[in-house]
Short mmCIF file of C-alpha atoms in Angstrom, two decimals:
data_model
loop_
_atom_site.label_atom_id
_atom_site.label_comp_id
_atom_site.label_asym_id
_atom_site.label_seq_id
_atom_site.Cartn_x
_atom_site.Cartn_y
_atom_site.Cartn_z
CA UNK L 1 126.77 96.12 97.90
CA UNK L 2 127.05 99.93 98.08
CA UNK L 3 125.97 101.52 94.89
CA UNK L 4 128.03 104.44 93.98
CA UNK L 5 125.05 106.07 91.99
CA UNK L 6 121.62 106.32 93.19
CA UNK L 7 118.55 107.25 90.95
CA UNK L 8 115.06 108.33 91.91
CA UNK L 9 112.40 108.76 89.12
CA UNK L 10 109.71 111.10 89.66
CA UNK L 11 106.27 112.19 88.10
CA UNK L 12 105.77 115.95 88.17
CA UNK L 13 102.03 116.55 89.24
CA UNK L 14 100.13 119.64 88.24
CA UNK L 15 99.73 120.51 91.88
CA UNK L 16 103.45 120.81 92.26
CA UNK L 17 103.98 123.40 89.49
CA UNK L 18 104.56 127.06 89.83
CA UNK L 19 102.53 129.73 88.03
CA UNK L 20 104.43 129.14 84.71
CA UNK L 21 103.35 125.39 84.72
CA UNK L 22 107.03 124.14 85.47
CA UNK L 23 108.80 122.71 88.48
CA UNK L 24 109.70 125.41 90.95
CA UNK L 25 113.44 125.79 92.16
CA UNK L 26 111.98 125.11 95.70
CA UNK L 27 110.73 121.67 94.54
CA UNK L 28 113.86 120.89 92.50
CA UNK L 29 115.98 121.55 95.78
CA UNK L 30 113.78 119.54 97.76
CA UNK L 31 114.40 116.58 95.23
CA UNK L 32 118.00 117.30 95.44
CA UNK L 33 118.01 117.01 99.29
CA UNK L 34 115.77 113.91 99.04
CA UNK L 35 117.97 111.76 96.81
CA UNK L 36 120.97 112.87 98.80
CA UNK L 37 119.24 111.68 102.02
CA UNK L 38 117.90 108.37 100.20
CA UNK L 39 121.52 107.52 98.99
CA UNK L 40 123.02 108.25 102.27
CA UNK L 41 120.43 106.05 104.15
CA UNK L 42 121.26 103.21 101.71
CA UNK L 43 125.08 103.65 102.26
CA UNK L 44 124.74 103.51 106.07
CA UNK L 45 125.61 107.30 106.49
CA UNK L 46 122.04 108.62 106.74
CA UNK L 47 120.18 110.44 109.42
CA UNK L 48 119.53 107.25 111.77
CA UNK L 49 123.18 106.14 111.09
CA UNK L 50 124.70 109.35 112.29
CA UNK L 51 122.32 110.16 114.96
CA UNK L 52 123.79 107.26 116.93
CA UNK L 53 127.13 109.20 117.11
CA UNK L 54 125.24 112.56 117.94
CA UNK L 55 125.91 113.70 114.37
CA UNK L 56 123.59 115.32 111.77
CA UNK L 57 124.12 116.35 108.17
CA UNK L 58 123.78 120.06 107.36
CA UNK L 59 123.70 121.31 103.86
CA UNK L 60 126.50 123.86 103.44
CA UNK L 61 126.51 124.96 99.73
CA UNK L 62 124.38 124.05 96.75
CA UNK L 63 124.93 125.09 93.26
CA UNK L 64 122.46 123.88 90.42
CA UNK L 65 122.29 124.61 86.76
CA UNK L 66 119.25 123.82 84.47
CA UNK L 67 118.85 123.96 80.86
CA UNK L 68 115.22 123.46 81.17
CA UNK L 69 112.62 122.48 83.84
CA UNK L 70 110.12 119.68 83.84
CA UNK L 71 106.55 120.63 83.13
CA UNK L 72 103.10 119.33 84.08
CA UNK L 73 102.86 115.47 84.03
CA UNK L 74 106.37 115.37 83.04
CA UNK L 75 108.54 112.42 84.28
CA UNK L 76 112.06 113.19 85.37
CA UNK L 77 114.76 111.58 87.42
CA UNK L 78 117.71 112.74 89.66
CA UNK L 79 120.92 110.68 90.12
CA UNK L 80 123.42 111.33 92.73
CA UNK L 81 126.83 110.27 93.64
CA UNK L 82 129.62 111.15 96.14
CA UNK L 83 132.37 113.13 94.54
CA UNK L 84 134.59 113.19 97.68
CA UNK L 85 134.49 112.60 101.24
CA UNK L 86 136.63 113.06 104.26
CA UNK L 87 136.10 113.53 107.95
CA UNK L 88 135.10 117.07 107.50
CA UNK L 89 132.83 117.15 104.32
CA UNK L 90 130.97 115.16 101.74
CA UNK L 91 130.59 116.57 98.25
CA UNK L 92 127.74 114.99 96.42
CA UNK L 93 126.73 115.77 92.98
CA UNK L 94 123.43 115.25 90.96
CA UNK L 95 122.24 114.93 87.54
CA UNK L 96 118.68 115.90 86.58
CA UNK L 97 117.36 114.07 83.52
CA UNK L 98 114.08 114.44 81.56
CA UNK L 99 111.73 111.40 80.78
CA UNK L 100 114.02 110.33 77.78
CA UNK L 101 117.20 110.31 80.44
CA UNK L 102 118.62 113.21 78.62
CA UNK L 103 120.39 115.60 81.15
CA UNK L 104 118.53 118.89 81.70
CA UNK L 105 120.75 120.00 84.78
CA UNK L 106 123.44 119.28 87.18
CA UNK L 107 123.78 120.18 90.80
CA UNK L 108 126.92 120.39 93.38
CA UNK L 109 126.17 120.01 97.05
CA UNK L 110 128.57 120.12 100.00
CA UNK L 111 127.58 118.73 103.14
CA UNK L 112 129.06 119.02 106.71
CA UNK L 113 128.36 116.81 109.74
CA UNK L 114 127.73 118.61 112.96
CA UNK L 115 127.48 117.57 116.52
CA UNK L 116 123.95 117.67 117.26
CA UNK L 117 124.57 118.87 120.73
CA UNK L 118 126.97 121.64 120.30
CA UNK L 119 126.02 122.49 116.74
CA UNK L 120 129.80 122.57 115.81
CA UNK L 121 131.60 120.55 113.23
CA UNK L 122 131.73 116.93 113.95
CA UNK L 123 134.17 114.09 112.71
CA UNK L 124 133.04 111.74 110.22
CA UNK L 125 136.02 109.35 110.42
CA UNK L 126 133.92 106.30 111.58
CA UNK L 127 131.80 106.54 108.48
CA UNK L 128 134.23 107.54 105.63
CA UNK L 129 135.79 103.88 105.16
CA UNK L 130 134.46 101.80 102.18
CA UNK L 131 132.23 104.85 101.02
CA UNK L 132 132.20 104.42 97.10
CA UNK L 133 133.08 107.74 95.39
CA UNK L 134 132.45 108.37 91.65
CA UNK L 135 133.97 110.40 88.96
CA UNK L 136 130.97 110.82 86.99
CA UNK L 137 131.03 113.95 85.12
CA UNK L 138 129.31 117.12 86.52
CA UNK L 139 130.13 119.72 84.06
CA UNK L 140 129.07 123.06 86.06
CA UNK L 141 131.30 125.42 87.58
CA UNK L 142 132.05 125.08 91.25
CA UNK L 143 130.58 127.30 93.93
CA UNK L 144 131.59 130.90 93.41
CA UNK L 145 132.96 133.32 95.86
CA UNK L 146 130.22 135.18 97.22
CA UNK L 147 130.98 138.99 97.82
CA UNK L 148 129.18 140.90 100.23
CA UNK L 149 126.20 143.09 98.96
CA UNK L 150 126.84 146.92 98.82
CA UNK L 151 125.35 149.84 100.26
CA UNK L 152 122.95 150.09 97.01
CA UNK L 153 121.34 146.80 97.75
CA UNK L 154 117.56 146.83 98.53
CA UNK L 155 116.62 145.80 101.91
CA UNK L 156 113.67 144.08 103.27
CA UNK L 157 112.97 142.16 106.62
CA UNK L 158 111.44 138.92 107.57
CA UNK L 159 110.63 137.18 110.93
CA UNK L 160 110.78 133.33 110.79
CA UNK L 161 107.53 131.51 111.66
CA UNK L 162 106.55 127.69 112.35
CA UNK L 163 106.48 126.46 108.82
CA UNK L 164 109.77 127.80 108.08
CA UNK L 165 111.49 125.21 110.42
CA UNK L 166 112.31 121.69 110.14
CA UNK L 167 113.31 118.87 112.28
CA UNK L 168 116.59 120.43 113.23
CA UNK L 169 114.58 123.35 114.66
CA UNK L 170 116.17 125.64 112.51
CA UNK L 171 115.07 127.43 109.15
CA UNK L 172 114.82 124.87 106.43
CA UNK L 173 117.01 125.41 103.31
CA UNK L 174 113.84 125.42 100.90
CA UNK L 175 112.20 128.02 102.99
CA UNK L 176 115.20 130.31 102.66
CA UNK L 177 114.83 129.83 98.82
CA UNK L 178 111.06 130.50 98.82
CA UNK L 179 111.85 133.85 100.74
CA UNK L 180 114.39 135.01 98.31
CA UNK L 181 112.34 133.94 95.37
CA UNK L 182 109.36 135.78 96.79
CA UNK L 183 111.44 139.09 96.16
CA UNK L 184 110.51 139.16 92.47
CA UNK L 185 107.08 139.77 91.06
CA UNK L 186 105.18 136.97 88.98
CA UNK L 187 105.90 138.84 85.64
CA UNK L 188 109.71 138.27 86.27
CA UNK L 189 109.06 134.40 86.30
CA UNK L 190 106.91 134.78 83.32
CA UNK L 191 109.79 136.22 81.45
CA UNK L 192 112.88 134.62 82.98
CA UNK L 193 113.99 130.94 84.54
CA UNK L 194 116.59 130.34 86.92
CA UNK L 195 119.59 129.25 84.73
CA UNK L 196 121.94 128.85 87.64
CA UNK L 197 121.38 129.27 91.56
CA UNK L 198 123.97 129.01 94.18
CA UNK L 199 123.55 129.33 97.89
CA UNK L 200 125.84 129.13 100.90
CA UNK L 201 125.12 129.11 104.67
CA UNK L 202 127.05 130.61 107.24
CA UNK L 203 124.73 130.48 110.31
CA UNK L 204 121.39 128.86 111.49
CA UNK L 205 118.48 130.76 111.96
CA UNK L 206 115.57 129.87 114.70
CA UNK L 207 111.96 130.60 115.28
CA UNK L 208 110.91 134.36 115.65
CA UNK L 209 114.48 135.55 114.53
CA UNK L 210 114.19 138.46 112.21
CA UNK L 211 116.77 138.84 109.24
CA UNK L 212 117.46 141.66 106.76
CA UNK L 213 117.38 140.52 103.20
CA UNK L 214 119.82 142.56 100.88
CA UNK L 215 119.42 142.03 97.22
CA UNK L 216 121.44 143.78 94.32
CA UNK L 217 121.91 143.21 90.52
CA UNK L 218 125.59 143.11 89.57
CA UNK L 219 127.31 142.01 86.43
CA UNK L 220 124.17 140.14 85.07
CA UNK L 221 123.62 138.31 88.35
CA UNK L 222 121.17 138.91 91.23
CA UNK L 223 123.07 138.88 94.46
CA UNK L 224 121.26 138.06 97.82
CA UNK L 225 122.69 138.20 101.45
CA UNK L 226 120.74 137.46 104.51
CA UNK L 227 121.84 139.10 107.67
CA UNK L 228 120.97 138.84 111.32
CA UNK L 229 122.24 141.49 113.71
CA UNK L 230 124.55 142.44 110.65
CA UNK L 231 126.17 138.86 110.36
CA UNK L 232 125.94 136.89 107.15
CA UNK L 233 123.40 133.80 107.65
CA UNK L 234 123.51 132.98 103.80
CA UNK L 235 124.52 134.33 100.27
CA UNK L 236 122.85 133.42 97.15
CA UNK L 237 123.28 134.19 93.54
CA UNK L 238 120.89 133.91 90.58
CA UNK L 239 121.92 133.89 86.92
CA UNK L 240 118.63 134.20 84.93
CA UNK L 241 117.74 133.06 81.45
CA UNK L 242 115.03 134.27 79.26
CA UNK L 243 112.19 131.88 78.96
CA UNK L 244 111.56 130.66 75.77
CA UNK L 245 108.84 128.26 77.02
CA UNK L 246 106.10 130.65 76.76
CA UNK P 1 90.39 97.76 84.57
CA UNK P 2 89.45 100.80 86.66
CA UNK P 3 90.83 100.32 90.14
CA UNK P 4 88.16 101.84 92.95
CA UNK P 5 90.91 102.09 95.53
CA UNK P 6 94.45 103.51 95.01
CA UNK P 7 97.40 103.32 97.49
CA UNK P 8 100.72 105.32 97.58
CA UNK P 9 103.40 104.29 100.12
CA UNK P 10 105.73 106.83 101.15
CA UNK P 11 108.75 107.17 103.41
CA UNK P 12 109.13 110.32 105.71
CA UNK P 13 112.54 111.69 105.29
CA UNK P 14 114.10 113.83 108.05
CA UNK P 15 114.04 116.81 106.00
CA UNK P 16 110.32 116.80 105.53
CA UNK P 17 109.59 116.86 109.20
CA UNK P 18 108.57 120.02 111.04
CA UNK P 19 110.15 121.30 114.29
CA UNK P 20 108.81 118.53 116.44
CA UNK P 21 110.17 115.83 114.37
CA UNK P 22 106.64 114.71 112.65
CA UNK P 23 104.86 115.13 109.55
CA UNK P 24 103.43 118.63 109.11
CA UNK P 25 100.03 119.27 108.23
CA UNK P 26 101.18 120.95 105.16
CA UNK P 27 102.99 117.80 103.80
CA UNK P 28 99.90 115.65 104.66
CA UNK P 29 97.62 117.86 102.60
CA UNK P 30 100.24 117.72 99.79
CA UNK P 31 100.08 114.00 99.91
CA UNK P 32 96.26 113.91 100.04
CA UNK P 33 96.18 116.00 96.82
CA UNK P 34 98.92 113.69 95.29
CA UNK P 35 97.09 110.45 95.84
CA UNK P 36 93.85 112.20 94.62
CA UNK P 37 95.75 113.40 91.30
CA UNK P 38 97.30 109.94 90.82
CA UNK P 39 94.14 108.03 91.15
CA UNK P 40 92.17 110.50 88.87
CA UNK P 41 95.05 110.10 86.29
CA UNK P 42 94.74 106.48 86.44
CA UNK P 43 90.89 106.56 86.04
CA UNK P 44 91.33 108.88 83.05
CA UNK P 45 89.63 111.78 84.92
CA UNK P 46 93.09 113.61 85.65
CA UNK P 47 94.54 116.85 84.67
CA UNK P 48 95.44 116.00 81.21
CA UNK P 49 92.04 114.39 80.54
CA UNK P 50 89.92 117.05 81.80
CA UNK P 51 91.97 119.92 80.19
CA UNK P 52 91.13 118.48 76.71
CA UNK P 53 87.57 119.82 77.57
CA UNK P 54 88.80 123.10 79.17
CA UNK P 55 87.95 121.74 82.38
CA UNK P 56 90.22 121.53 85.63
CA UNK P 57 89.77 120.21 89.16
CA UNK P 58 89.53 122.63 91.94
CA UNK P 59 89.61 121.43 95.78
CA UNK P 60 86.53 122.90 97.33
CA UNK P 61 86.68 121.29 100.76
CA UNK P 62 88.94 119.21 102.92
CA UNK P 63 88.60 117.78 106.47
CA UNK P 64 91.26 115.46 107.86
CA UNK P 65 91.30 113.86 111.27
CA UNK P 66 94.55 112.30 112.72
CA UNK P 67 95.12 110.21 115.83
CA UNK P 68 99.02 110.46 115.39
CA UNK P 69 101.45 111.52 112.55
CA UNK P 70 104.39 109.74 111.00
CA UNK P 71 107.91 110.60 112.44
CA UNK P 72 111.42 110.72 110.75
CA UNK P 73 112.16 107.76 108.81
CA UNK P 74 108.66 106.26 109.24
CA UNK P 75 106.88 104.45 106.39
CA UNK P 76 103.29 105.49 105.78
CA UNK P 77 100.63 104.93 103.17
CA UNK P 78 97.57 106.73 101.78
CA UNK P 79 94.76 104.99 100.24
CA UNK P 80 91.92 106.94 98.19
CA UNK P 81 88.75 106.16 96.68
CA UNK P 82 85.73 108.09 95.32
CA UNK P 83 82.69 107.99 97.70
CA UNK P 84 80.45 109.89 94.96
CA UNK P 85 80.63 111.48 91.66
CA UNK P 86 78.13 113.44 89.78
CA UNK P 87 78.29 116.20 87.07
CA UNK P 88 78.94 118.98 89.78
CA UNK P 89 81.25 117.28 92.34
CA UNK P 90 83.48 114.51 93.27
CA UNK P 91 83.59 113.36 96.83
CA UNK P 92 86.88 111.37 97.63
CA UNK P 93 88.00 110.03 100.80
CA UNK P 94 91.44 109.09 102.13
CA UNK P 95 92.81 106.56 104.73
CA UNK P 96 96.47 107.21 106.16
CA UNK P 97 98.07 104.09 107.53
CA UNK P 98 101.11 103.56 109.54
CA UNK P 99 104.01 101.25 108.30
CA UNK P 100 102.02 98.37 109.74
CA UNK P 101 99.00 99.33 107.58
CA UNK P 102 97.13 100.43 110.85
CA UNK P 103 94.83 103.43 110.09
CA UNK P 104 96.24 106.78 111.84
CA UNK P 105 93.74 109.05 110.13
CA UNK P 106 91.17 109.78 107.54
CA UNK P 107 90.35 112.55 105.11
CA UNK P 108 87.29 113.82 103.30
CA UNK P 109 87.67 115.97 100.28
CA UNK P 110 85.22 117.67 97.73
CA UNK P 111 86.36 118.51 94.25
CA UNK P 112 84.60 120.67 91.71
CA UNK P 113 85.25 120.92 88.11
CA UNK P 114 85.76 124.42 86.83
CA UNK P 115 85.86 125.79 83.38
CA UNK P 116 89.39 126.80 82.78
CA UNK P 117 88.47 129.90 80.75
CA UNK P 118 85.66 131.32 82.76
CA UNK P 119 86.52 129.95 86.18
CA UNK P 120 83.05 128.95 86.64
CA UNK P 121 81.41 125.62 87.52
CA UNK P 122 81.98 123.12 84.72
CA UNK P 123 80.01 119.93 83.82
CA UNK P 124 81.53 116.59 84.49
CA UNK P 125 79.02 114.53 82.53
CA UNK P 126 81.33 113.30 79.92
CA UNK P 127 83.57 111.97 82.53
CA UNK P 128 81.06 110.45 85.20
CA UNK P 129 80.00 107.17 83.50
CA UNK P 130 81.92 104.00 84.62
CA UNK P 131 83.58 105.52 87.28
CA UNK P 132 84.15 103.16 90.27
CA UNK P 133 82.71 104.60 93.51
CA UNK P 134 83.60 102.70 96.74
CA UNK P 135 81.87 102.36 100.05
CA UNK P 136 84.96 102.04 102.19
CA UNK P 137 84.44 103.45 105.66
CA UNK P 138 85.41 106.85 106.42
CA UNK P 139 84.57 107.25 110.19
CA UNK P 140 85.11 110.95 110.34
CA UNK P 141 82.40 113.53 110.68
CA UNK P 142 81.49 115.47 107.43
CA UNK P 143 82.70 118.98 106.82
CA UNK P 144 80.99 121.10 109.47
CA UNK P 145 79.09 124.46 108.96
CA UNK P 146 81.72 127.29 109.09
CA UNK P 147 80.30 130.37 110.89
CA UNK P 148 81.75 133.92 110.29
CA UNK P 149 84.48 134.97 112.77
CA UNK P 150 83.22 137.74 115.17
CA UNK P 151 84.46 141.15 115.99
CA UNK P 152 86.66 139.86 118.62
CA UNK P 153 88.82 137.88 116.30
CA UNK P 154 92.41 138.81 116.00
CA UNK P 155 93.37 140.37 112.44
CA UNK P 156 96.66 140.16 110.62
CA UNK P 157 97.34 141.15 106.95
CA UNK P 158 99.24 139.14 104.08
CA UNK P 159 100.11 139.89 100.73
CA UNK P 160 100.70 136.68 98.29
CA UNK P 161 103.78 136.40 96.49
CA UNK P 162 105.25 133.90 93.64
CA UNK P 163 105.98 130.84 95.72
CA UNK P 164 102.29 131.10 97.03
CA UNK P 165 100.85 130.41 93.42
CA UNK P 166 100.53 127.18 91.46
CA UNK P 167 99.85 126.21 87.94
CA UNK P 168 96.24 127.52 87.92
CA UNK P 169 98.09 130.97 88.80
CA UNK P 170 95.88 131.15 91.92
CA UNK P 171 97.21 130.71 95.46
CA UNK P 172 97.80 126.98 96.27
CA UNK P 173 96.01 125.27 99.07
CA UNK P 174 99.16 124.26 101.03
CA UNK P 175 100.28 127.98 100.93
CA UNK P 176 96.84 129.16 102.54
CA UNK P 177 97.45 126.30 105.16
CA UNK P 178 100.99 127.51 105.84
CA UNK P 179 99.84 131.18 106.33
CA UNK P 180 97.42 129.96 108.88
CA UNK P 181 99.69 127.59 110.68
CA UNK P 182 102.23 130.35 110.96
CA UNK P 183 99.81 132.37 113.40
CA UNK P 184 100.75 130.18 116.31
CA UNK P 185 104.20 130.19 117.95
CA UNK P 186 106.46 127.01 117.94
CA UNK P 187 105.56 126.35 121.57
CA UNK P 188 102.23 125.83 120.65
CA UNK P 189 103.23 122.86 118.19
CA UNK P 190 105.60 121.46 120.81
CA UNK P 191 102.51 121.09 123.10
CA UNK P 192 99.74 120.34 120.66
CA UNK P 193 99.07 118.49 117.44
CA UNK P 194 96.31 119.14 114.72
CA UNK P 195 93.59 116.48 115.76
CA UNK P 196 91.25 117.75 113.20
CA UNK P 197 91.37 120.34 110.28
CA UNK P 198 88.74 121.47 107.89
CA UNK P 199 89.06 124.15 105.30
CA UNK P 200 86.52 125.28 102.47
CA UNK P 201 87.28 127.56 99.68
CA UNK P 202 84.82 130.30 98.57
CA UNK P 203 87.08 132.26 96.13
CA UNK P 204 90.39 132.12 94.48
CA UNK P 205 93.39 134.61 95.28
CA UNK P 206 96.14 135.77 93.07
CA UNK P 207 99.50 137.41 92.93
CA UNK P 208 99.81 140.44 94.92
CA UNK P 209 96.51 140.47 96.49
CA UNK P 210 96.17 141.18 100.30
CA UNK P 211 94.11 139.44 102.51
CA UNK P 212 92.92 139.86 106.13
CA UNK P 213 93.08 136.90 108.49
CA UNK P 214 90.70 136.70 111.22
CA UNK P 215 91.37 134.29 113.96
CA UNK P 216 89.34 133.29 116.91
CA UNK P 217 89.13 130.67 119.57
CA UNK P 218 85.62 129.41 120.25
CA UNK P 219 83.83 126.39 121.97
CA UNK P 220 87.42 124.71 122.15
CA UNK P 221 88.30 125.24 118.50
CA UNK P 222 90.27 127.52 116.46
CA UNK P 223 88.34 129.50 113.75
CA UNK P 224 89.93 131.11 110.98
CA UNK P 225 88.53 133.29 108.07
CA UNK P 226 90.36 134.74 105.27
CA UNK P 227 88.83 137.75 103.62
CA UNK P 228 89.63 139.91 100.71
CA UNK P 229 87.78 143.23 100.49
CA UNK P 230 85.50 141.89 103.14
CA UNK P 231 84.55 138.72 101.32
CA UNK P 232 85.29 135.22 102.36
CA UNK P 233 88.13 133.45 100.56
CA UNK P 234 88.11 130.54 102.78
CA UNK P 235 87.08 129.18 106.17
CA UNK P 236 89.18 127.02 108.38
CA UNK P 237 88.80 125.10 111.70
CA UNK P 238 91.28 123.40 113.95
CA UNK P 239 90.58 121.04 116.85
CA UNK P 240 94.04 120.56 118.84
CA UNK P 241 95.11 117.81 120.76
CA UNK P 242 97.69 117.58 123.49
CA UNK P 243 100.82 116.15 122.27
CA UNK P 244 101.87 113.01 124.13
CA UNK P 245 104.59 112.58 121.88
CA UNK P 246 107.41 114.50 123.62
#
């Protein structure tokens, strides 16, 4: 029996928290990817299943909106379901709930199947039949258009290292997010939480490649673009909320 | 009933693996800290219990020796127990086992209670009574003496950022380990695995502090020392093993 919804309950240890004593965005994204992976495994469209056909999942876009973040020793849960699935994409949503089961946030993710040999788009047709889709509500806006950053953007550079890579031998989603989060000083996080975060990937980065990180504030949002040799690797956007937690 | 041994079973997802498709040392150390935390919580000497007395746990030393690392979609378990406990220190060991329960590695950790206000050593006396200690075998050598690196050491610099910090508002153990692992190129990890790793902490680092990382090869080991204003922050040692996994 293929379950349309999958829930994983977690406990947030002290050691997992950031300097404000809350769940960092990096760990939240790890959890979103983890529940997606676990549900896909359960449905027979996980890493091991697709690999037999030379296919792998790649996260293409992610949007997450949070009203609050779990704190030290809080329990929380992440529930995921497939919103839609076709031969080219899988759209998968998540609900993040507190210990009492009250929603504290939602996420939208878009996954693409890639051919592990050519790294080009693959065809999911053998896997899409009989997959349970679910119309559970996901009351957050879809992924936005991500304009290019302008000439006023602040620019810094970074070269990817061993710990930035994952099993695909490309830079891991969470490490891109760390790199971006590290552009702000600690005081910024004491005063603000990430209300909404969007990230979309255009190209893969690899060991020892150097990227330029462009960052600009525009219309109340922080916009970020990562460029390699002038070409977009990813775009990201933050909407900040004042911390009322301190 | 206070259990002398605590076991947590895990599943290694693809997304958690490094570029070689195995569990990275950083995740292993996260797991060791996690089971220590969970067992301490269960015994009534966890974060929440000690905090009521203004005390927190700080990891002082860690040694881990591995014969093999879990790979993608492998199950594994970490079992922990207290080897000894007094008012100044808790010595806690771990056994890492594969899906069949066969040991693949062991760890030794030393934890100190600190006064959360002064950051000096605290007194665990109110907590040590009735704690179950266990003489389970931990067949790896104790933490070694860590000599200072010499004038031939390679030196690089790093400044700590938001994602390097944890709830203590100091740099997190795992981020120190990432920083050190990142000193070697990807090819090194394709050819070698960490057979044994030792790390010992002397001082805490904080946001925006810059450290000098000294690295030297000596007697078949890689020795690392992190210095801030010429004073030791930590010392680490790697014993590498040729990968026969490729």
